[in-house]
Amino acid sequence: MTVDIKVIRAGQMYRYYLRQTVVGDGRRPARTPLRAAQEQAGVPAGRWMGRGLAALGLAPGEEVTEAQLRNLFGEWGRHPYADRIEADLLAAGESPKKAFKAGALGRQVAVTGVDFVFRPQPTIYLLWALGDEETRRVIEAAHERAIVRVLEWIEDEVAVIRYGKDGIFRVRPPGGLVAARFRHYEARSGMPLLHDHLLLSVKGQRLDGK
């Protein structure tokens, strides 16, 4: 397994991901809904992963929607359901400022996530490309398990939440992290290449619940 890593920033870089990465590295047709574009590209819908999902009202394996992606990765790290939260509060008579604030996850940040690209070693993905259906299923299952284990390792051993003046306090995110996984079957060249993009949010919940 090899892993490439890129930082995701709100704004233009996020829009690039929405136009191409989440639809199999191909060019997404203009004004085409996300799920329809994924079906046209022959890739499955993105799925949520991570132990931090429960705090956001999401479930492991739940389909990633375009609105959720926009809020969490494109809008400086807002709640995936920020639109619903704001609408409910506005309907209840809250001010627009308070409603908008309620949809935030902590401070606004320019770097909203990290893109981990997982792919098997060349001999493995060639075997996947040329093998029979059972061989492909076994390789894909091992590939998915490796992604799960890496995410668990990041949650348990790598991720640190810094807060307080000058980030003096540092803790592991006790509730885990949140990530959106997208499966691809081809390289940009069109050659067969099993790989996954794991868009990992930089947001984590502190011990005090914030």
Coordinates of C-alpha atoms in Angstrom, one line a residue:
M1 CA 0.0 0.0 0.0
T2 CA 1.3 3.4 -0.9
V3 CA -0.2 6.7 0.2
D4 CA 0.0 10.2 -1.3
I5 CA -1.0 13.2 0.8
K6 CA -2.3 16.6 -0.2
V7 CA -3.8 19.5 1.9
I8 CA -7.3 20.6 1.0
R9 CA -8.1 24.3 1.3
A10 CA -11.5 26.0 1.2
G11 CA -12.3 27.9 -2.0
Q12 CA -10.7 27.0 -5.4
M13 CA -8.9 23.9 -4.3
Y14 CA -12.1 22.4 -2.8
R15 CA -14.0 23.3 -6.0
Y16 CA -11.4 21.3 -7.9
Y17 CA -12.1 18.3 -5.8
L18 CA -15.8 18.7 -6.3
R19 CA -15.4 19.0 -10.1
Q20 CA -13.1 16.0 -10.5
T21 CA -11.8 14.0 -7.6
V22 CA -15.2 12.9 -6.3
V23 CA -16.3 11.7 -9.7
G24 CA -13.3 9.4 -10.5
D25 CA -10.7 12.0 -11.5
G26 CA -12.8 12.8 -14.6
R27 CA -14.3 16.1 -15.6
R28 CA -17.7 16.5 -14.0
P29 CA -20.3 17.7 -16.5
A30 CA -21.6 21.2 -15.6
R31 CA -24.8 21.3 -13.6
T32 CA -24.9 17.5 -13.2
P33 CA -25.9 16.3 -9.7
L34 CA -23.1 14.6 -7.8
R35 CA -24.6 11.1 -7.7
A36 CA -25.6 11.3 -11.4
A37 CA -22.1 12.3 -12.3
Q38 CA -20.6 9.4 -10.2
E39 CA -22.9 7.0 -12.0
Q40 CA -21.9 8.3 -15.4
A41 CA -18.2 8.0 -14.4
G42 CA -18.8 4.4 -13.2
V43 CA -17.6 5.0 -9.6
P44 CA -19.6 4.4 -6.4
A45 CA -20.9 7.2 -4.1
G46 CA -18.6 8.4 -1.5
R47 CA -19.0 7.0 2.0
W48 CA -18.4 8.4 5.5
M49 CA -15.8 6.9 7.8
G50 CA -14.3 7.6 11.2
R51 CA -15.2 7.4 14.9
G52 CA -16.2 11.1 15.0
L53 CA -19.3 10.6 12.8
A54 CA -21.7 10.1 15.7
A55 CA -21.0 13.6 17.1
L56 CA -22.2 15.0 13.8
G57 CA -25.3 12.9 13.3
L58 CA -23.7 10.8 10.6
A59 CA -23.3 7.0 10.3
P60 CA -20.4 4.9 9.0
G61 CA -21.0 3.9 5.4
E62 CA -23.6 6.6 4.9
E63 CA -23.5 8.2 1.4
V64 CA -21.7 11.5 1.2
T65 CA -23.8 14.3 -0.3
E66 CA -22.7 17.4 -2.2
A67 CA -24.1 19.7 0.5
Q68 CA -22.2 17.9 3.3
L69 CA -19.0 18.1 1.3
R70 CA -19.5 21.8 0.7
N71 CA -20.1 22.5 4.3
L72 CA -17.3 20.5 5.8
F73 CA -14.5 21.0 3.2
G74 CA -15.6 24.0 1.2
E75 CA -17.0 26.4 3.8
W76 CA -14.1 26.7 6.2
G77 CA -15.1 23.6 8.2
R78 CA -18.8 23.9 8.9
H79 CA -21.1 21.2 10.2
P80 CA -22.2 18.8 7.4
Y81 CA -25.8 19.6 8.2
A82 CA -25.1 23.4 8.6
D83 CA -27.9 24.2 6.1
R84 CA -30.5 22.3 8.1
I85 CA -29.3 23.7 11.5
E86 CA -29.5 27.3 10.2
A87 CA -32.9 26.8 8.6
D88 CA -34.4 25.3 11.8
L89 CA -33.0 28.1 13.9
L90 CA -34.3 30.8 11.5
A91 CA -37.7 29.2 11.5
A92 CA -37.6 29.3 15.3
G93 CA -37.0 33.0 15.2
E94 CA -33.2 33.2 15.8
S95 CA -31.2 35.9 14.2
P96 CA -29.3 35.1 11.0
K97 CA -26.0 35.7 12.8
K98 CA -26.8 33.2 15.6
A99 CA -28.1 30.7 13.1
F100 CA -25.0 30.9 11.0
K101 CA -22.8 30.6 14.1
A102 CA -24.7 27.5 15.2
G103 CA -23.7 25.7 12.0
A104 CA -20.0 26.3 12.7
L105 CA -17.6 23.6 14.0
G106 CA -15.2 25.8 16.0
R107 CA -13.1 28.4 14.3
Q108 CA -13.2 29.0 10.5
V109 CA -10.0 27.5 8.9
A110 CA -8.5 27.9 5.5
V111 CA -7.1 24.3 5.5
T112 CA -10.2 22.1 5.9
G113 CA -8.8 18.7 5.3
V114 CA -6.2 16.3 4.1
D115 CA -6.5 14.1 1.0
F116 CA -4.9 10.7 1.5
V117 CA -4.7 8.7 -1.8
F118 CA -4.4 4.9 -1.1
R119 CA -3.4 2.5 -3.8
P120 CA -1.9 -1.0 -3.7
Q121 CA 1.6 -1.8 -4.8
P122 CA 2.0 -2.2 -8.6
T123 CA 2.1 -6.0 -8.6
I124 CA -1.2 -6.0 -6.6
Y125 CA -3.1 -3.6 -8.7
L126 CA -2.0 -5.3 -11.8
L127 CA -3.2 -8.6 -10.4
W128 CA -6.5 -6.8 -9.5
A129 CA -6.8 -5.5 -13.1
L130 CA -6.0 -8.8 -14.8
G131 CA -7.5 -11.2 -12.2
D132 CA -10.9 -12.9 -12.1
E133 CA -13.9 -11.6 -10.1
E134 CA -13.0 -13.5 -6.9
T135 CA -9.4 -12.2 -7.0
R136 CA -10.6 -8.7 -7.5
R137 CA -13.0 -9.0 -4.5
V138 CA -10.3 -10.3 -2.3
I139 CA -7.9 -7.5 -3.2
E140 CA -10.5 -4.8 -2.8
A141 CA -11.4 -6.2 0.7
A142 CA -7.8 -6.2 1.8
H143 CA -7.4 -2.7 0.3
E144 CA -10.4 -1.4 2.3
R145 CA -9.2 -3.0 5.5
A146 CA -5.9 -1.3 5.1
I147 CA -7.6 2.1 4.8
V148 CA -9.6 1.4 7.9
R149 CA -6.5 0.5 9.9
V150 CA -4.6 3.6 8.7
L151 CA -7.5 5.8 9.8
E152 CA -7.7 4.1 13.2
W153 CA -3.9 4.7 13.6
I154 CA -4.2 8.4 12.7
E155 CA -7.1 8.7 15.2
D156 CA -5.2 6.8 18.0
E157 CA -1.6 7.9 17.5
V158 CA -1.2 10.9 15.2
A159 CA -4.1 13.4 15.4
V160 CA -3.7 16.1 18.0
I161 CA -6.1 18.9 18.9
R162 CA -4.4 22.1 19.9
Y163 CA -6.3 24.8 21.8
G164 CA -5.8 27.5 24.4
K165 CA -3.3 30.4 24.1
D166 CA -0.7 29.6 21.5
G167 CA -2.1 26.0 21.4
I168 CA -0.7 25.2 24.8
F169 CA -3.1 22.4 25.3
R170 CA -2.8 19.3 23.2
V171 CA -5.0 16.2 23.3
R172 CA -6.0 13.3 21.1
P173 CA -9.5 13.8 19.7
P174 CA -11.4 11.5 22.1
G175 CA -14.3 10.9 19.8
G176 CA -12.1 10.3 16.7
L177 CA -12.2 11.9 13.3
V178 CA -14.4 12.2 10.3
A179 CA -13.5 11.3 6.7
A180 CA -15.2 10.9 3.3
R181 CA -13.9 8.0 1.1
F182 CA -14.2 7.9 -2.7
R183 CA -13.3 4.8 -4.7
H184 CA -11.7 5.1 -8.2
Y185 CA -11.0 2.3 -10.6
E186 CA -8.8 4.1 -13.2
A187 CA -5.8 6.5 -13.3
R188 CA -6.2 9.8 -15.1
S189 CA -4.6 8.2 -18.1
G190 CA -7.5 5.7 -18.3
M191 CA -5.5 2.7 -17.3
P192 CA -6.9 0.4 -14.6
L193 CA -5.8 1.5 -11.1
L194 CA -7.6 0.6 -7.9
H195 CA -7.3 3.6 -5.5
D196 CA -9.2 5.5 -3.0
H197 CA -9.3 9.2 -1.9
L198 CA -9.8 9.7 1.8
L199 CA -10.8 13.3 2.5
L200 CA -10.0 13.7 6.2
S201 CA -11.5 16.7 8.0
V202 CA -9.2 18.7 10.3
K203 CA -12.0 19.1 12.8
G204 CA -12.1 17.1 16.0
Q205 CA -14.1 17.3 19.2
R206 CA -12.3 18.3 22.4
L207 CA -12.8 16.7 25.9
D208 CA -15.2 19.6 26.8
G209 CA -17.4 18.8 23.8
K210 CA -16.4 21.7 21.6

